[in-house]
Short mmCIF file of C-alpha atoms and ligand atoms in Angstrom, two decimals:
data_model
loop_
_atom_site.label_atom_id
_atom_site.label_comp_id
_atom_site.label_asym_id
_atom_site.label_seq_id
_atom_site.Cartn_x
_atom_site.Cartn_y
_atom_site.Cartn_z
CA MET A 793 160.24 102.01 15.16
CA ARG A 794 158.52 98.86 13.95
CA SER A 795 156.15 99.39 11.06
CA SER A 796 153.38 97.46 12.86
CA LEU A 797 153.08 100.39 15.24
CA LEU A 798 152.57 102.80 12.38
CA LEU A 799 149.88 100.64 10.86
CA LEU A 800 148.01 100.12 14.10
CA LEU A 801 148.16 103.63 15.41
CA PRO A 802 145.81 105.47 13.04
CA ALA A 803 143.17 102.81 13.68
CA THR A 804 143.60 103.28 17.39
CA LEU A 805 143.25 107.04 17.37
CA SER A 806 140.42 107.18 14.87
CA THR A 807 138.59 104.63 17.02
CA LEU A 808 139.06 106.93 19.96
CA ALA A 809 137.84 109.90 17.92
CA THR A 810 134.70 107.91 17.01
CA ALA A 811 134.27 107.08 20.66
CA VAL A 812 134.30 110.77 21.49
CA ALA A 813 131.59 111.42 18.90
CA ILE A 814 129.48 108.68 20.47
CA GLU A 815 130.07 110.18 23.88
CA ARG A 816 128.69 113.54 22.76
CA ARG A 817 125.43 111.87 21.72
CA HIS A 818 124.95 109.62 24.73
CA ASN A 819 126.75 111.46 27.46
CA ARG A 820 124.14 111.13 30.20
CA ALA A 821 123.41 107.50 29.47
CA TRP A 822 126.87 106.24 30.42
CA PRO A 823 128.03 105.31 33.91
CA GLU A 824 130.33 107.94 35.45
CA SER A 825 133.50 105.89 34.86
CA ILE A 826 132.78 105.58 31.12
CA ARG A 827 132.07 109.30 30.81
CA ALA A 828 135.37 109.97 32.62
CA PHE A 829 137.14 107.80 30.06
CA TYR A 830 135.64 109.67 27.10
CA THR A 831 136.38 113.01 28.68
CA ALA A 832 140.03 111.97 29.03
CA VAL A 833 140.05 110.93 25.35
CA SER A 834 138.57 114.30 24.36
CA ASP A 835 141.14 116.14 26.45
CA ARG A 836 144.00 114.17 24.90
CA LEU A 837 142.77 114.67 21.34
CA SER A 838 142.34 118.39 21.94
CA THR A 839 146.07 118.62 22.70
CA LEU A 840 146.93 117.15 19.29
CA PRO A 841 146.88 119.43 16.23
CA PRO A 842 144.33 118.14 13.63
CA LYS A 843 147.23 117.64 11.22
CA THR A 844 148.82 115.19 13.64
CA ILE A 845 145.64 113.18 13.87
CA SER A 846 145.23 112.88 10.11
CA ALA A 847 148.93 112.32 9.39
CA LEU A 848 150.30 110.35 12.31
CA THR A 849 154.01 109.73 12.53
CA SER A 850 156.07 107.34 14.61
CA THR A 851 156.62 110.03 17.23
CA THR A 852 152.95 109.93 18.28
CA CYS A 853 153.26 106.28 19.33
CA ASN A 854 156.71 106.29 20.79
CA THR A 855 156.98 103.35 23.18
CA GLY A 856 160.56 104.44 23.89
CA SER A 857 159.65 107.05 26.52
CA PRO A 858 156.60 105.60 28.24
CA SER A 859 155.32 106.99 31.49
CA MET A 860 153.94 104.22 33.70
CA PRO A 861 151.61 105.41 36.46
CA THR A 862 152.95 105.03 39.98
CA ILE A 863 152.00 105.61 43.63
CA PRO A 864 154.20 106.30 46.67
CA ASP A 865 156.15 103.20 47.88
CA LEU A 866 155.84 101.33 44.57
CA PRO A 867 159.47 100.49 43.67
CA PRO A 868 160.53 101.90 40.28
CA VAL A 869 161.39 99.82 37.23
CA THR A 870 164.98 98.56 37.34
CA ASP A 871 167.36 100.78 35.36
CA GLY A 872 168.05 99.67 31.84
CA LEU A 873 164.79 97.79 31.19
CA THR A 874 162.63 98.84 28.24
CA LEU A 875 158.90 98.53 27.68
CA TYR A 876 157.76 95.23 26.15
CA HIS A 877 153.96 95.27 26.33
CA VAL A 878 151.01 96.88 28.12
CA ALA A 879 147.67 95.12 28.59
CA VAL A 880 144.45 95.80 30.43
CA GLY A 881 143.23 92.75 32.32
CA ARG A 882 139.46 92.29 32.82
CA GLY A 883 138.14 89.36 34.84
CA THR A 884 137.91 88.20 38.44
CA GLN A 885 140.01 87.88 41.57
CA ASN A 886 139.18 84.61 43.38
CA TYR A 887 138.89 84.13 47.13
CA THR A 888 138.04 81.38 49.58
CA CYS A 889 136.22 81.60 52.89
CA ASN A 890 135.48 79.33 55.79
CA PRO A 891 131.66 79.45 55.63
CA ASN A 892 131.47 78.37 59.29
CA ASP A 893 133.42 81.37 60.53
CA PRO A 894 131.79 84.72 59.67
CA ASN A 895 134.68 86.58 61.32
CA ALA A 896 137.32 84.93 59.14
CA ILE A 897 139.16 87.04 56.56
CA PRO A 898 138.80 85.98 52.89
CA VAL A 899 141.96 84.35 51.49
CA ALA A 900 143.21 85.14 47.95
CA ALA A 901 142.89 82.14 45.63
CA GLY A 902 144.14 83.25 42.25
CA ALA A 903 142.64 85.25 39.43
CA SER A 904 141.38 84.82 35.93
CA ALA A 905 141.34 87.60 33.33
CA THR A 906 141.59 88.30 29.63
CA LEU A 907 144.46 90.64 28.71
CA TYR A 908 143.81 93.33 26.06
CA ASN A 909 146.68 94.93 24.17
CA THR A 910 146.79 98.65 24.98
CA THR A 911 150.54 99.17 24.42
CA CYS A 912 150.04 101.96 21.95
CA ILE A 913 147.40 104.02 23.80
CA SER A 914 149.07 103.46 27.17
CA CYS A 915 152.20 105.20 25.84
CA LEU A 916 150.35 107.83 23.83
CA ALA A 917 147.75 108.80 26.41
CA PRO A 918 148.48 107.62 29.97
CA LEU A 919 145.75 109.84 31.43
CA VAL A 920 143.19 108.17 29.19
CA MET A 921 144.38 104.80 30.42
CA ALA A 922 143.99 105.89 34.02
CA GLN A 923 140.24 105.96 33.31
CA LEU A 924 140.02 102.82 31.19
CA THR A 925 140.12 100.20 33.95
CA GLY A 926 137.22 101.86 35.81
CA ALA A 927 135.26 102.07 32.55
CA ALA A 928 136.03 98.41 31.78
CA LEU A 929 134.83 97.38 35.23
CA ALA A 930 131.46 99.08 34.66
CA ILE A 931 130.60 96.64 31.86
CA PRO A 932 130.80 92.82 31.63
CA THR A 933 134.01 91.10 30.46
CA PRO A 934 133.77 90.90 26.64
CA LYS A 935 132.80 87.49 25.28
CA GLY A 936 134.90 85.45 22.84
CA ASN A 937 137.10 87.56 20.58
CA ALA A 938 135.19 90.79 21.18
CA PRO A 939 137.42 93.81 21.83
CA LEU A 940 137.45 95.61 25.16
CA PHE A 941 134.92 98.41 25.10
CA PRO A 942 135.36 101.38 25.23
CA ALA A 943 139.00 101.29 24.05
CA GLN A 944 138.38 98.77 21.23
CA ALA A 945 141.53 96.95 22.38
CA PHE A 946 142.01 93.36 21.17
CA ALA A 947 143.02 90.41 23.34
CA SER A 948 146.72 89.67 23.64
CA GLY A 949 146.40 86.83 26.15
CA GLN A 950 145.13 85.40 29.42
CA HIS A 951 146.08 85.92 33.05
CA TYR A 952 145.67 83.00 35.47
CA PHE A 953 147.61 81.11 38.12
CA THR A 954 149.95 78.15 37.56
CA GLY A 955 150.14 76.65 41.05
CA PRO A 956 151.07 79.68 43.14
CA ALA A 957 152.64 81.58 40.21
CA PRO A 958 150.73 84.44 38.58
CA THR A 959 150.88 83.62 34.87
CA PHE A 960 150.62 85.95 31.88
CA ASN A 961 150.08 83.93 28.75
CA LEU A 962 150.49 86.41 25.89
CA HIS A 963 149.77 83.90 23.17
CA THR A 964 146.67 84.18 20.96
CA ASN A 965 145.86 83.10 17.41
CA ALA A 966 146.89 86.57 16.25
CA HIS A 967 150.22 87.04 18.12
CA ASN A 968 152.69 85.32 20.39
CA TYR A 969 154.31 87.66 22.89
CA GLY A 970 155.46 84.78 25.13
CA ILE A 971 154.39 83.42 28.49
CA GLN A 972 155.50 84.90 31.81
CA PHE A 973 155.49 83.28 35.25
CA ALA A 974 155.82 85.79 38.03
CA ALA A 975 156.33 86.35 41.74
CA VAL A 976 155.24 89.38 43.75
CA LEU A 977 158.12 91.69 44.80
CA ALA A 978 156.07 94.55 46.22
CA LYS A 979 152.40 95.10 47.04
CA VAL A 980 151.17 98.64 47.71
CA ALA A 981 147.62 99.52 48.79
CA VAL A 982 145.90 102.22 46.73
CA PRO A 983 146.00 105.51 48.73
CA GLU A 984 142.58 106.28 50.21
CA LYS A 985 142.32 109.59 48.31
CA MET A 986 142.61 107.71 45.00
CA ILE A 987 139.68 105.38 45.80
CA LYS A 988 136.60 106.76 44.04
CA PRO A 989 133.14 105.14 44.08
CA GLY A 990 131.68 105.18 40.56
CA ARG A 991 135.23 105.13 39.15
CA ASN A 992 137.59 102.45 40.48
CA VAL A 993 135.19 100.83 42.97
CA GLY A 994 133.05 97.91 41.73
CA LYS A 995 129.24 97.99 41.68
CA ASP A 996 129.52 95.46 44.53
CA GLY A 997 131.47 98.06 46.54
CA SER A 998 134.83 96.30 46.06
CA LYS A 999 137.77 98.66 46.36
CA PRO A 1000 140.71 98.57 43.92
CA VAL A 1001 143.20 95.76 44.57
CA PRO A 1002 146.76 96.85 45.50
CA TRP A 1003 149.26 97.88 42.85
CA LEU A 1004 152.04 95.32 42.40
CA LYS A 1005 155.59 94.95 41.21
CA LEU A 1006 156.31 91.38 40.08
CA SER A 1007 159.46 89.73 38.83
CA SER A 1008 159.29 87.34 35.92
CA ALA A 1009 161.57 84.34 35.47
CA ASP A 1010 161.35 80.79 34.17
CA SER A 1011 162.97 79.56 37.35
CA LEU A 1012 160.01 80.76 39.42
CA ALA A 1013 157.55 78.54 37.65
CA GLU A 1014 159.93 75.59 37.61
CA THR A 1015 160.00 75.55 41.38
CA ALA A 1016 156.21 75.85 41.70
CA PRO A 1017 155.01 72.63 43.35
CA GLY A 1018 152.68 70.35 41.41
CA VAL A 1019 153.44 71.95 38.08
CA GLN A 1020 154.97 70.05 35.17
CA GLN A 1021 158.29 71.50 34.09
CA GLN A 1022 157.58 70.86 30.45
CA ALA A 1023 154.65 73.26 30.30
CA LEU A 1024 156.71 76.01 31.82
CA ARG A 1025 159.19 77.06 29.16
CA SER A 1026 158.71 80.68 28.27
CA ASP A 1027 160.85 80.53 25.13
CA GLY A 1028 163.62 82.49 26.83
CA SER A 1029 161.31 85.49 27.20
CA PRO A 1030 163.19 88.73 27.85
CA VAL A 1031 160.52 90.03 30.27
CA GLN A 1032 162.01 90.79 33.70
CA GLU A 1033 159.44 92.87 35.56
CA ILE A 1034 155.65 93.22 35.48
CA TYR A 1035 153.59 95.94 37.19
CA ARG A 1036 149.90 95.94 38.05
CA VAL A 1037 148.66 99.56 38.15
CA ASN A 1038 145.43 101.58 37.72
CA THR A 1039 143.49 98.83 39.50
CA ALA A 1040 139.68 98.90 39.70
CA GLY A 1041 137.61 96.63 41.97
CA GLY A 1042 138.70 93.11 42.92
CA SER A 1043 139.08 93.50 46.70
CA PRO A 1044 137.21 91.01 48.94
CA PRO A 1045 134.76 91.99 51.67
CA LYS A 1046 136.40 92.54 55.09
CA THR A 1047 135.07 89.27 56.52
CA CYS A 1048 133.60 85.97 55.37
CA ASP A 1049 130.19 86.89 56.76
CA GLY A 1050 127.60 85.70 54.23
CA MET A 1051 130.23 84.60 51.71
CA LYS A 1052 130.45 81.22 49.95
CA LYS A 1053 133.45 78.89 50.28
CA ASN A 1054 134.73 79.99 46.84
CA PHE A 1055 133.82 83.33 45.32
CA GLU A 1056 134.90 85.78 42.65
CA VAL A 1057 135.16 89.57 42.68
CA GLU A 1058 135.12 91.46 39.36
CA TYR A 1059 138.21 93.57 38.63
CA ALA A 1060 140.22 95.35 35.95
CA ALA A 1061 143.87 96.45 36.01
CA GLU A 1062 146.61 97.66 33.70
CA TYR A 1063 149.69 95.43 33.41
CA TRP A 1064 153.06 96.81 32.22
CA PHE A 1065 155.70 94.29 31.04
CA TRP A 1066 159.37 95.38 31.04
CA ARG A 1067 162.16 93.55 29.18
CA ARG A 1068 165.92 93.47 29.41
C1 NAG B 2594 150.25 95.15 20.79
O1 NAG B 2594 151.43 94.74 21.44
C2 NAG B 2594 152.61 94.84 20.67
C3 NAG B 2594 153.77 94.31 21.52
O2 NAG B 2594 153.87 94.97 22.73
C4 NAG B 2594 152.82 96.27 20.19
O3 NAG B 2594 153.95 96.32 19.34
C5 NAG B 2594 151.59 96.78 19.48
O4 NAG B 2594 151.75 98.14 19.21
C6 NAG B 2594 150.36 96.60 20.34
N1 NAG B 2594 149.15 97.03 19.64
C7 NAG B 2594 148.38 98.02 20.11
C8 NAG B 2594 147.15 98.32 19.28
O5 NAG B 2594 148.62 98.63 21.12
C1 NAG B 2595 138.46 81.02 40.04
O1 NAG B 2595 139.41 81.05 38.99
C2 NAG B 2595 139.44 79.94 38.14
C3 NAG B 2595 140.50 80.20 37.09
O2 NAG B 2595 141.76 80.25 37.66
C4 NAG B 2595 138.08 79.65 37.55
O3 NAG B 2595 138.11 78.56 36.68
C5 NAG B 2595 137.09 79.46 38.67
O4 NAG B 2595 135.83 79.17 38.15
C6 NAG B 2595 137.09 80.69 39.52
N1 NAG B 2595 135.99 80.77 40.47
C7 NAG B 2595 135.79 80.09 41.61
C8 NAG B 2595 134.53 80.45 42.36
O5 NAG B 2595 136.53 79.24 42.01
#
């Protein structure tokens, strides 16, 4: 167990405990998704003996036996891979429309999001994380270096597209966890019974984008047309697979009726990075 985990963990949990105290005072003022997040935090803390909270050990932030959320038809992580990083992405999914054809279907045109490091809490409290993306969607994307409310998670990178390749640039002034270029292996729509207005549906009515399994490899980006090879080295990153789960918002309207040529839909999602 790396010592950085031990140092970061108490801060993470005490922040959550403070969040619960805030929740008790302002309960009715929060949107439903934020209340659901705090309730999940409360529930998780109540399962931990007080002694554990005040004297945390490595076993309370064990990234060795993580439990990534899944839905039917989402292919499992390849045997033998271990967890590398977990981040919550908060930003927009981009689409294009033909403004002259109201019956046309919006076409995906990339995404842009800030990634917030939630590795520790995602392993410690997966049920809390299941509520975080909905809570994050209910409030604007944090500005500058501000942490992601309400989890107080700090940025670990940016998600954008390099040509057609989804890109996860986990390099900030604070840390360098590498850069990943990915390709979609599987795309699974969120089951209807998991779609909940006020939770994982945007204020604009946008449903959660599908969950994804992506593969990550330097070679993918090198074949992307119009992209300079030089910019594409990922320092021999060990990351092999990336999952997008616990999605909130981000889906386009059914048709282009009333939409601009280029538009954005707010979303949040949890990304799990697996290494060899
Ligand atoms: C940030 O990410 C690194 C690498 O995955 C991890 O070791 C660390 O525990 C994370 N920090 C938090 C607060 O989750
Ligand atoms: C779409 O995403 C890019 C980042 O990839 C961003 O710069 C752009 O402003 C976004 N919005 C639109 C409407 O194109």
